[in-house]
Amino acid sequence: MTHWTLAARAAKMNPSVIREILKVTERPGIISFAGGLPSPQTFPVAEFEAACAKVLKDDPAGALQYAASEGYGPLREMVAENLGKQSAAAGMPWKVDPAQVLITTGSQQGLDLVAKILIDAGSKVLVESPTYLGAVMAFMPMEPNVVSVASDDNGVEIEDLRAKSDGARFLYVLPNFQNPTGRTMSEARRAALSAEAARSGLPLMEDNPYGDLWFDQAPAAPLTARNPEGGIYLGSFSKVLAPGLRMGFMVAPKAVYPKLLQAKQAADLHSPGFNQRMIFEVMQNGFLDRHVPTIRALYKAQRDAMLQALAQHFPATSNPDDTLTWNTPAGGMFLWARLPKGMNAVDLLPHAVDKGVAFVPGAPFYADHGDTRTMRLSFVTPSVEEIHRGVAALAAAIHAQRS
Amino acid sequence: MTHWTLAARAAKMNPSVIREILKVTERPGIISFAGGLPSPQTFPVAEFEAACAKVLKDDPAGALQYAASEGYGPLREMVAENLGKQSAAAGMPWKVDPAQVLITTGSQQGLDLVAKILIDAGSKVLVESPTYLGAVMAFMPMEPNVVSVASDDNGVEIEDLRAKSDGARFLYVLPNFQNPTGRTMSEARRAALSAEAARSGLPLMEDNPYGDLWFDQAPAAPLTARNPEGGIYLGSFSKVLAPGLRMGFMVAPKAVYPKLLQAKQAADLHSPGFNQRMIFEVMQNGFLDRHVPTIRALYKAQRDAMLQALAQHFPATSNPDDTLTWNTPAGGMFLWARLPKGMNAVDLLPHAVDKGVAFVPGAPFYADHGDTRTMRLSFVTPSVEEIHRGVAALAAAIHAQRS
């Protein structure tokens, strides 16, 4: 009999609560507001086809051989240049050195690498309330003490941050169209957070997978642009090109880059050189400047459909505790809603699925006590027509439960 | 001033010694026996082109979307079937359930996942002597106590294993054409090792990236086939197709599969679905049965050239301490050589590079005290003509140092 002894950290690793919840929603015909999947109609398939052919014609040996752990040089340069341009456009020049760019196997890997080099067992790690569950899952194997910072519609509240930041290894923050809430940090809050982090010496871990998906105006400049030595910036190609290539990147200061690189080398040697070249080829000649506006327009129309359907089925009441309430995300993929007082999103879910619609309960996104009335609604996967039907089904489920 | 506090484990993470050594060898015109790179002429470029086009035509949304952490179903089934066939051909039936297959981002990631779920700080982990340095680098962030088991030309010595296995989390072993030595474990040694592991309850971590690259006859059946519940098997597509897609796999028993899957999900969500489909498409209709023999023939001819050149430049002497000695790998990519007494491979390297040839000193591959006379010579990257010139240059460097 083989004696398998698991590491203590394995006990901290659990199946995603959301994944388990989603299992009940996997029935044919269910309209899903639950997934976090980009709309496949936004995938630039023809451009990928052309890129594949070009990469395999121009440099098959380079694309198919072992490569540097840092990533493909021209892609690192392009990432640096694009970040610089975006920040300048947002009024905050950020000169990114390509040497500080590390290409990762999806931005999820960036979270894993950060956890490995910055978290000891018991280390305090600060997160927003609620926060992206995938980040917490990446941190957990390193056994941190995850502490929630009180947050409002603008992100973390500075006063609570100040009270909790002593000894924290970093604050993990998703300033643009956050997963799960869809909220965005204002310029004023960013300035205040950046100043407070500088004052206390707290490193910031800025995750920005959705920043390009703004609807009416680009969000304020990244936190990392304000103090490049004080934070790590995580980016992704998943939402503007496609997730199935698993390509992301991080920008890290010299204080931590070498250790991140060593962790990367030990984790998977390097991200697929073939995929890095595909992404680089597709992004040539300003492709994203033409492509991303089409994604924005699509998602904005779907957000609008969801807002319209919600307003139709849940008229405003004098007391917000009496009905479903929701926010108006200015970009991204998610909307955050809250059930009437006395209702619980986990309890509601099976009834909603019976009516033909699925969502993700919000409580699991909180590192501490979750608000059990909350839910995350994705508006990017279903069509406008499905959004209307799905919201009607959600309303029917809520009304049935309340009556 | 930002206070970056690194995790304690970060101190255990260091740049690859070999990578640092190789920097001195990166000069134009140097014949390199140092790399571990498959010959790019073995990459099936036309087949990859066709596979890319097919995948993007048949199921672009599936290939480019987020996907299951376990991997692409048809590829998992194909892996299971191939392992079953190979083991049966080696006289050891192994019925692999596709549900036990986890697709990884290169087999290096398999090592990272194993480390995460099985190693606590201070855990004893057993390795061969010498062993694959990339495995030790994957284990180190989890802070194991890595202990070398005495090894001979057949791999680990059972008596020493018995003396050291108490309390060990696992034995990491690379039975076929090992990196760095090129040695292969005999059927008798495998049987003895399997019996000893079963007796003591020691889990085996079997890494098999080179097993398909045999020259005259297939190696004996995998250790894991002898006791599937007692080990984890790591495989790779890097040596039979191409490393640049970063595709590998692991087969794990039910006792550990769920934790490996959770670690995988936290590490990078899933390996690129596009790459998984490319590999699957290329492997359709028994492609490897036609392709791999061409790799074997190429590498065998290059091994023969190296053996011939070595024999020519280093005639046998009555005392093996008086000259360079080497083994005769039965497959794979590497040959292991040992310098005359009094010489040191690290000291020799710059002189060899001056003469126009590079190799990797063997000492860094030992987890304990390395044999400083050893070196690893790769015969797969240079051509036959370059192998002859390179060995001549090596001989010139050695003779110059001895005189």
Coordinates of N, CA and C in Angstrom, one line a residue, chain A residues 1-11 13-16 19 36-38 40 43 45 48-49 52-53 56-57 60-61 63-70 105 108-109 112 115-120 132 137-138 141-142 169 198 200-203 205 227 229-232 238-239 242-246 253 255-256 259 262-263 265-275 278, chain B residues 1-11 13-16 19 36-38 40 43 45 48-49 52-53 56-57 60-61 63-70 105 108-109 112 115-120 132 137-138 141-142 169 198 200-203 205 227 229-232 238-239 242-246 253 255-256 259 262-263 265-275 278:
Chain A
M1 N 0.8 -1.2 0.0 CA 0.0 0.0 0.0 C 0.9 1.2 0.0
T2 N 0.7 2.1 -1.0 CA 1.6 3.2 -1.1 C 1.1 4.3 -0.1
H3 N 2.1 4.9 0.6 CA 1.8 6.0 1.5 C 1.9 7.3 0.9
W4 N 0.7 7.8 0.4 CA 0.7 9.2 -0.1 C 0.5 10.2 1.0
T5 N 1.5 11.0 1.3 CA 1.4 12.0 2.3 C 1.3 13.4 1.6
L6 N 0.1 14.0 1.7 CA 0.0 15.3 1.1 C 0.6 16.4 1.8
A7 N 1.1 17.4 1.1 CA 1.6 18.6 1.8 C 0.5 19.3 2.5
A8 N 0.9 20.0 3.6 CA -0.2 20.7 4.4 C -0.9 21.7 3.5
R9 N -0.2 22.3 2.5 CA -0.9 23.3 1.7 C -2.1 22.6 0.9
A10 N -2.0 21.3 0.6 CA -3.0 20.7 -0.2 C -4.4 20.8 0.5
A11 N -4.3 20.8 1.8 CA -5.6 21.0 2.5 C -6.3 22.3 2.3
M13 N -6.2 23.7 -0.6 CA -6.6 23.8 -2.0 C -7.9 23.0 -2.1
N14 N -8.9 23.7 -2.6 CA -10.3 23.1 -2.7 C -10.8 23.4 -4.1
P15 N -11.8 22.5 -4.5 CA -12.4 22.8 -5.8 C -13.1 24.2 -5.7
S16 N -13.0 24.9 -6.9 CA -13.7 26.2 -6.9 C -15.2 26.0 -6.5
R19 N -17.2 26.6 -9.5 CA -17.3 25.5 -10.4 C -18.3 24.4 -9.9
G36 N -17.9 33.2 -17.2 CA -17.1 34.4 -17.4 C -16.4 34.3 -18.7
L37 N -17.1 33.8 -19.7 CA -16.5 33.5 -21.0 C -16.7 34.6 -22.0
P38 N -15.7 35.1 -22.6 CA -15.8 36.1 -23.7 C -16.7 35.5 -24.8
P40 N -17.6 34.1 -28.2 CA -16.7 33.5 -29.2 C -16.8 34.3 -30.5
F43 N -13.8 36.3 -31.4 CA -12.5 35.7 -31.6 C -12.1 36.0 -33.1
V45 N -10.8 34.8 -35.8 CA -10.4 33.5 -36.3 C -9.6 33.6 -37.6
F48 N -6.1 34.7 -36.8 CA -5.3 33.6 -36.2 C -4.9 32.6 -37.3
E49 N -5.8 32.3 -38.3 CA -5.4 31.4 -39.3 C -4.2 32.0 -40.1
C52 N -1.0 31.8 -37.9 CA -0.4 30.5 -37.8 C 0.4 30.2 -39.0
A53 N -0.2 30.4 -40.2 CA 0.5 30.1 -41.5 C 1.8 30.9 -41.6
L56 N 4.5 29.6 -39.0 CA 5.1 28.3 -39.4 C 5.9 28.4 -40.7
K57 N 5.6 29.4 -41.5 CA 6.4 29.6 -42.7 C 7.7 30.4 -42.5
P60 N 9.6 28.4 -38.4 CA 9.1 27.3 -37.7 C 10.0 26.8 -36.6
A61 N 11.3 26.8 -36.8 CA 12.2 26.3 -35.8 C 12.2 27.2 -34.5
A63 N 9.6 29.0 -33.5 CA 8.3 28.9 -32.9 C 8.1 27.6 -32.2
L64 N 8.8 26.6 -32.7 CA 8.5 25.2 -32.1 C 9.6 24.7 -31.2
Q65 N 10.7 25.5 -31.0 CA 11.8 25.1 -30.2 C 11.6 25.6 -28.7
Y66 N 12.4 25.1 -27.8 CA 12.5 25.7 -26.5 C 12.9 27.1 -26.6
A67 N 12.5 27.9 -25.6 CA 12.8 29.4 -25.8 C 13.0 30.0 -24.4
A68 N 13.3 31.3 -24.4 CA 13.7 32.0 -23.2 C 12.5 32.1 -22.2
S69 N 12.7 32.0 -20.9 CA 11.6 32.0 -19.9 C 11.0 33.4 -19.9
E70 N 11.7 34.4 -20.3 CA 11.2 35.8 -20.2 C 10.0 36.0 -21.2
T105 N 1.7 32.2 -18.9 CA 0.7 31.3 -19.5 C -0.7 31.6 -18.9
Q108 N -3.5 34.2 -15.1 CA -3.6 33.3 -13.9 C -2.3 32.9 -13.4
Q109 N -1.4 32.6 -14.4 CA 0.0 32.1 -14.0 C 0.7 33.2 -13.2
D112 N 0.0 33.0 -9.7 CA 0.7 31.8 -9.1 C 2.1 32.2 -8.8
A115 N 2.3 34.6 -5.9 CA 2.1 33.9 -4.6 C 3.4 33.2 -4.2
K116 N 4.0 32.6 -5.1 CA 5.2 31.8 -4.8 C 6.3 32.7 -4.2
I117 N 6.5 33.8 -4.8 CA 7.7 34.6 -4.3 C 7.3 35.6 -3.2
L118 N 6.1 35.8 -2.9 CA 5.7 36.9 -1.9 C 5.0 36.4 -0.7
I119 N 4.5 35.1 -0.8 CA 3.6 34.7 0.4 C 4.3 33.5 1.1
D120 N 4.5 33.8 2.4 CA 4.9 32.7 3.3 C 3.6 32.2 4.0
Y132 N -11.7 38.8 -6.9 CA -11.7 37.7 -7.9 C -11.3 36.4 -7.2
M137 N -7.7 31.6 -5.1 CA -7.3 30.2 -5.3 C -5.8 30.1 -5.7
A138 N -5.3 31.1 -6.4 CA -3.9 31.0 -6.7 C -3.0 31.3 -5.5
P141 N -2.5 28.0 -2.0 CA -1.5 27.0 -1.8 C -0.3 27.5 -1.0
M142 N -0.1 28.8 -1.0 CA 1.1 29.3 -0.3 C 0.6 29.7 1.2
R169 N 1.8 41.7 2.9 CA 2.8 41.5 1.8 C 2.4 42.3 0.5
A198 N 2.1 54.3 -1.2 CA 3.5 54.9 -1.1 C 3.8 55.3 0.3
S200 N 2.7 53.9 3.1 CA 2.9 52.7 4.0 C 3.9 51.7 3.5
G201 N 4.3 51.9 2.2 CA 5.3 51.0 1.6 C 4.6 49.7 1.1
L202 N 3.3 49.7 1.0 CA 2.6 48.5 0.6 C 2.7 48.2 -0.9
P203 N 3.2 47.0 -1.3 CA 3.2 46.7 -2.7 C 1.8 46.5 -3.2
M205 N -0.6 44.8 -6.2 CA -0.7 43.8 -7.3 C -1.9 44.1 -8.1
N227 N 3.5 54.5 -9.8 CA 4.6 54.2 -9.0 C 5.1 52.8 -9.5
E229 N 7.8 51.2 -9.4 CA 8.7 50.4 -8.5 C 7.8 49.8 -7.4
G230 N 6.6 50.2 -7.2 CA 5.8 49.8 -6.1 C 4.7 48.8 -6.4
G231 N 4.7 48.3 -7.6 CA 3.7 47.3 -7.9 C 4.0 46.4 -9.0
I232 N 3.2 45.3 -9.1 CA 3.3 44.4 -10.2 C 2.0 44.5 -11.0
S238 N -6.6 37.4 -23.1 CA -7.7 36.5 -23.2 C -9.0 37.3 -23.6
K239 N -9.2 38.5 -23.1 CA -10.4 39.2 -23.3 C -10.4 40.1 -24.6
A242 N -8.3 36.0 -27.4 CA -9.0 34.8 -27.1 C -8.3 34.1 -25.9
P243 N -9.1 33.5 -25.0 CA -8.5 32.9 -23.8 C -7.8 31.5 -24.1
G244 N -8.2 30.9 -25.2 CA -7.7 29.5 -25.5 C -6.3 29.4 -25.9
L245 N -5.6 30.5 -26.1 CA -4.1 30.5 -26.3 C -3.4 30.6 -25.0
R246 N -4.1 30.9 -23.9 CA -3.5 31.1 -22.5 C -2.3 32.0 -22.6
P253 N 8.9 45.3 -11.2 CA 10.1 46.1 -11.0 C 11.3 45.2 -10.7
A255 N 13.1 44.9 -8.3 CA 13.2 44.3 -6.9 C 12.6 42.9 -6.9
V256 N 11.8 42.5 -7.8 CA 11.1 41.2 -7.8 C 11.2 40.4 -9.1
K259 N 13.2 37.1 -9.3 CA 12.6 35.9 -8.6 C 11.4 35.4 -9.4
Q262 N 12.7 33.3 -12.1 CA 13.1 31.9 -11.6 C 11.9 31.0 -11.3
A263 N 10.9 31.7 -10.7 CA 9.6 30.9 -10.5 C 9.0 30.4 -11.8
Q265 N 10.5 29.9 -14.6 CA 11.3 28.8 -15.2 C 11.0 27.5 -14.6
A266 N 10.9 27.5 -13.3 CA 10.6 26.2 -12.6 C 9.2 25.8 -12.8
A267 N 8.3 26.7 -13.2 CA 6.8 26.3 -13.3 C 6.5 25.7 -14.6
D268 N 7.1 26.2 -15.8 CA 6.8 25.6 -17.1 C 7.8 26.0 -18.1
L269 N 9.0 26.3 -17.6 CA 10.2 26.7 -18.5 C 9.9 28.0 -19.3
H270 N 8.8 28.0 -20.1 CA 8.4 29.2 -20.8 C 7.0 29.0 -21.3
S271 N 6.4 30.1 -21.7 CA 5.1 30.0 -22.3 C 5.3 29.6 -23.8
P272 N 4.3 28.9 -24.4 CA 4.5 28.4 -25.7 C 4.9 29.5 -26.7
G273 N 6.1 29.3 -27.3 CA 6.7 30.3 -28.2 C 5.8 30.4 -29.5
F274 N 5.1 29.3 -29.8 CA 4.2 29.4 -31.0 C 3.1 30.4 -30.7
N275 N 2.5 30.2 -29.6 CA 1.4 31.1 -29.2 C 1.8 32.5 -29.1
M278 N 2.0 33.9 -32.5 CA 0.7 34.1 -33.1 C 0.1 35.4 -32.6
Chain B
M1 N 8.9 54.5 -0.2 CA 9.8 53.3 -0.6 C 8.9 52.1 -0.3
T2 N 8.7 51.3 -1.3 CA 7.9 50.1 -1.2 C 8.7 49.0 -0.5
H3 N 8.0 48.4 0.5 CA 8.7 47.3 1.2 C 8.3 46.0 0.6
W4 N 9.2 45.5 -0.3 CA 9.0 44.2 -0.9 C 9.6 43.1 0.1
T5 N 8.7 42.3 0.7 CA 9.2 41.2 1.5 C 9.1 39.9 0.8
L6 N 10.2 39.3 0.4 CA 10.1 38.0 -0.3 C 9.7 36.9 0.6
A7 N 9.0 35.9 0.1 CA 8.7 34.7 0.8 C 10.1 33.9 1.1
A8 N 10.1 33.2 2.2 CA 11.3 32.5 2.5 C 11.7 31.6 1.4
R9 N 10.7 31.0 0.7 CA 11.1 30.0 -0.4 C 11.8 30.7 -1.5
A10 N 11.6 32.0 -1.7 CA 12.3 32.7 -2.8 C 13.8 32.6 -2.7
A11 N 14.3 32.5 -1.4 CA 15.8 32.3 -1.3 C 16.2 31.0 -1.8
M13 N 15.1 29.7 -4.5 CA 15.0 29.7 -5.9 C 16.2 30.5 -6.5
N14 N 17.0 29.8 -7.3 CA 18.2 30.4 -7.9 C 18.2 30.2 -9.4
P15 N 19.0 31.1 -10.1 CA 19.1 30.9 -11.5 C 19.7 29.6 -11.8
S16 N 19.2 28.9 -12.8 CA 19.8 27.6 -13.2 C 21.3 27.8 -13.4
R19 N 22.2 27.3 -16.9 CA 21.9 28.5 -17.7 C 23.0 29.5 -17.6
G36 N 20.0 21.1 -24.6 CA 19.1 19.9 -24.5 C 18.0 20.1 -25.5
L37 N 18.3 20.7 -26.7 CA 17.3 21.0 -27.7 C 17.1 19.9 -28.7
P38 N 15.9 19.5 -28.9 CA 15.6 18.5 -30.0 C 16.0 19.2 -31.3
P40 N 15.6 20.7 -34.7 CA 14.5 21.3 -35.4 C 14.1 20.6 -36.7
F43 N 10.9 18.6 -36.4 CA 9.6 19.2 -36.2 C 8.7 19.0 -37.4
V45 N 6.5 20.3 -39.4 CA 6.0 21.6 -39.7 C 4.7 21.5 -40.6
F48 N 1.8 20.4 -38.6 CA 1.3 21.4 -37.8 C 0.5 22.5 -38.5
E49 N 1.0 22.8 -39.7 CA 0.2 23.8 -40.6 C -1.2 23.2 -40.9
C52 N -3.3 23.3 -37.7 CA -3.8 24.7 -37.3 C -5.0 25.0 -38.1
A53 N -4.9 24.8 -39.4 CA -6.0 25.2 -40.4 C -7.3 24.4 -40.0
L56 N -8.9 25.5 -36.6 CA -9.6 26.8 -36.7 C -10.8 26.8 -37.6
K57 N -10.8 25.8 -38.5 CA -11.9 25.6 -39.4 C -13.1 24.8 -38.7
P60 N -13.4 26.6 -34.1 CA -12.6 27.8 -33.6 C -13.1 28.2 -32.2
A61 N -14.4 28.2 -32.0 CA -14.9 28.6 -30.7 C -14.3 27.7 -29.5
A63 N -11.6 25.8 -29.6 CA -10.1 25.9 -29.5 C -9.7 27.2 -28.8
L64 N -10.5 28.2 -29.0 CA -10.0 29.6 -28.5 C -10.7 30.0 -27.2
Q65 N -11.6 29.2 -26.7 CA -12.4 29.6 -25.5 C -11.7 29.0 -24.3
Y66 N -12.1 29.5 -23.1 CA -11.7 28.8 -21.8 C -12.1 27.4 -21.9
A67 N -11.4 26.5 -21.2 CA -11.7 25.1 -21.3 C -11.5 24.4 -19.9
A68 N -11.7 23.1 -19.9 CA -11.6 22.3 -18.7 C -10.2 22.2 -18.2
S69 N -9.9 22.3 -16.9 CA -8.6 22.2 -16.4 C -8.0 20.8 -16.6
E70 N -8.8 19.8 -16.8 CA -8.3 18.4 -17.0 C -7.6 18.3 -18.3
T105 N 1.1 22.0 -19.0 CA 1.8 23.0 -19.9 C 3.3 22.6 -19.9
Q108 N 7.3 19.9 -17.5 CA 7.8 20.7 -16.3 C 6.7 21.1 -15.4
Q109 N 5.6 21.5 -15.9 CA 4.5 21.9 -15.0 C 4.0 20.7 -14.2
D112 N 6.0 20.9 -11.1 CA 5.6 21.9 -10.2 C 4.3 21.5 -9.5
A115 N 5.2 19.0 -6.8 CA 5.9 19.6 -5.7 C 4.9 20.3 -4.8
K116 N 3.9 21.0 -5.4 CA 2.9 21.7 -4.6 C 2.1 20.9 -3.7
I117 N 1.7 19.7 -4.2 CA 0.8 18.9 -3.4 C 1.5 17.9 -2.5
L118 N 2.8 17.6 -2.8 CA 3.4 16.5 -2.0 C 4.6 17.0 -1.1
I119 N 5.0 18.2 -1.3 CA 6.2 18.7 -0.5 C 5.9 19.7 0.5
D120 N 6.2 19.5 1.8 CA 6.2 20.5 2.8 C 7.6 21.0 3.0
Y132 N 17.9 15.0 -13.0 CA 17.5 16.1 -13.9 C 17.3 17.4 -13.1
M137 N 14.8 22.0 -9.6 CA 14.4 23.4 -9.6 C 12.9 23.6 -9.4
A138 N 12.1 22.6 -9.9 CA 10.7 22.7 -9.7 C 10.3 22.4 -8.2
P141 N 11.2 25.4 -4.7 CA 10.3 26.5 -4.0 C 9.5 25.9 -2.9
M142 N 9.2 24.6 -2.9 CA 8.4 24.0 -1.8 C 9.4 23.6 -0.6
R169 N 8.7 11.5 0.8 CA 7.5 11.8 0.2 C 7.4 11.0 -1.2
A198 N 6.9 -0.9 -3.4 CA 5.6 -1.5 -2.9 C 5.8 -1.9 -1.4
S200 N 7.9 -0.7 0.9 CA 8.0 0.4 1.8 C 6.9 1.4 1.7
G201 N 6.1 1.3 0.7 CA 5.0 2.3 0.5 C 5.4 3.6 -0.1
L202 N 6.6 3.6 -0.7 CA 7.2 4.8 -1.3 C 6.6 5.2 -2.6
P203 N 5.9 6.4 -2.8 CA 5.4 6.8 -4.1 C 6.6 7.0 -5.1
M205 N 7.7 8.9 -8.6 CA 7.4 9.9 -9.6 C 8.3 9.6 -10.8
N227 N 2.5 -0.7 -11.0 CA 1.7 -0.4 -9.8 C 1.1 1.0 -9.9
E229 N -1.4 2.5 -8.8 CA -1.8 3.3 -7.6 C -0.7 3.8 -6.9
G230 N 0.6 3.4 -7.2 CA 1.7 3.8 -6.4 C 2.6 4.8 -7.0
G231 N 2.2 5.4 -8.1 CA 3.1 6.4 -8.7 C 2.4 7.4 -9.6
I232 N 3.1 8.4 -10.0 CA 2.6 9.4 -10.9 C 3.6 9.3 -12.1
S238 N 7.2 17.1 -26.2 CA 8.3 18.0 -26.6 C 9.3 17.2 -27.5
K239 N 9.6 16.0 -27.2 CA 10.7 15.3 -27.9 C 10.2 14.5 -29.1
A242 N 7.2 18.7 -30.8 CA 8.0 19.9 -30.7 C 7.8 20.5 -29.3
P243 N 8.9 21.1 -28.7 CA 8.8 21.7 -27.4 C 8.0 23.0 -27.3
G244 N 8.0 23.7 -28.4 CA 7.5 25.1 -28.4 C 6.0 25.2 -28.2
L245 N 5.3 24.1 -28.2 CA 3.8 24.1 -27.9 C 3.6 23.9 -26.4
R246 N 4.7 23.5 -25.7 CA 4.6 23.3 -24.2 C 3.4 22.4 -23.9
P253 N -2.9 8.5 -9.8 CA -4.0 7.7 -9.2 C -5.0 8.6 -8.5
A255 N -5.8 8.7 -5.6 CA -5.4 9.3 -4.3 C -4.9 10.7 -4.4
V256 N -4.4 11.1 -5.6 CA -3.8 12.4 -5.7 C -4.3 13.2 -6.8
K259 N -6.3 16.6 -6.1 CA -5.4 17.7 -5.7 C -4.5 18.3 -6.8
Q262 N -6.7 20.6 -8.8 CA -6.9 21.9 -8.1 C -5.7 22.7 -8.2
A263 N -4.5 22.1 -8.1 CA -3.3 22.9 -8.2 C -3.1 23.4 -9.7
Q265 N -5.6 24.1 -11.8 CA -6.5 25.1 -12.0 C -6.0 26.4 -11.4
A266 N -5.4 26.4 -10.2 CA -4.9 27.6 -9.6 C -3.6 28.1 -10.4
A267 N -2.9 27.2 -11.1 CA -1.6 27.6 -11.7 C -1.8 28.3 -13.0
D268 N -2.7 27.8 -13.9 CA -2.9 28.5 -15.2 C -4.3 28.2 -15.8
L269 N -5.3 27.8 -14.9 CA -6.6 27.4 -15.3 C -6.7 26.2 -16.2
H270 N -6.0 26.2 -17.3 CA -5.9 25.0 -18.2 C -4.8 25.3 -19.2
S271 N -4.3 24.2 -19.8 CA -3.3 24.4 -20.9 C -4.0 24.8 -22.1
P272 N -3.3 25.5 -23.0 CA -4.0 26.1 -24.2 C -4.8 25.0 -25.0
G273 N -6.1 25.3 -25.1 CA -6.9 24.3 -25.8 C -6.6 24.3 -27.3
F274 N -6.1 25.3 -27.8 CA -5.7 25.4 -29.2 C -4.5 24.4 -29.4
N275 N -3.5 24.5 -28.6 CA -2.3 23.6 -28.7 C -2.7 22.1 -28.5
M278 N -4.2 21.0 -31.6 CA -3.1 20.8 -32.7 C -2.4 19.5 -32.5

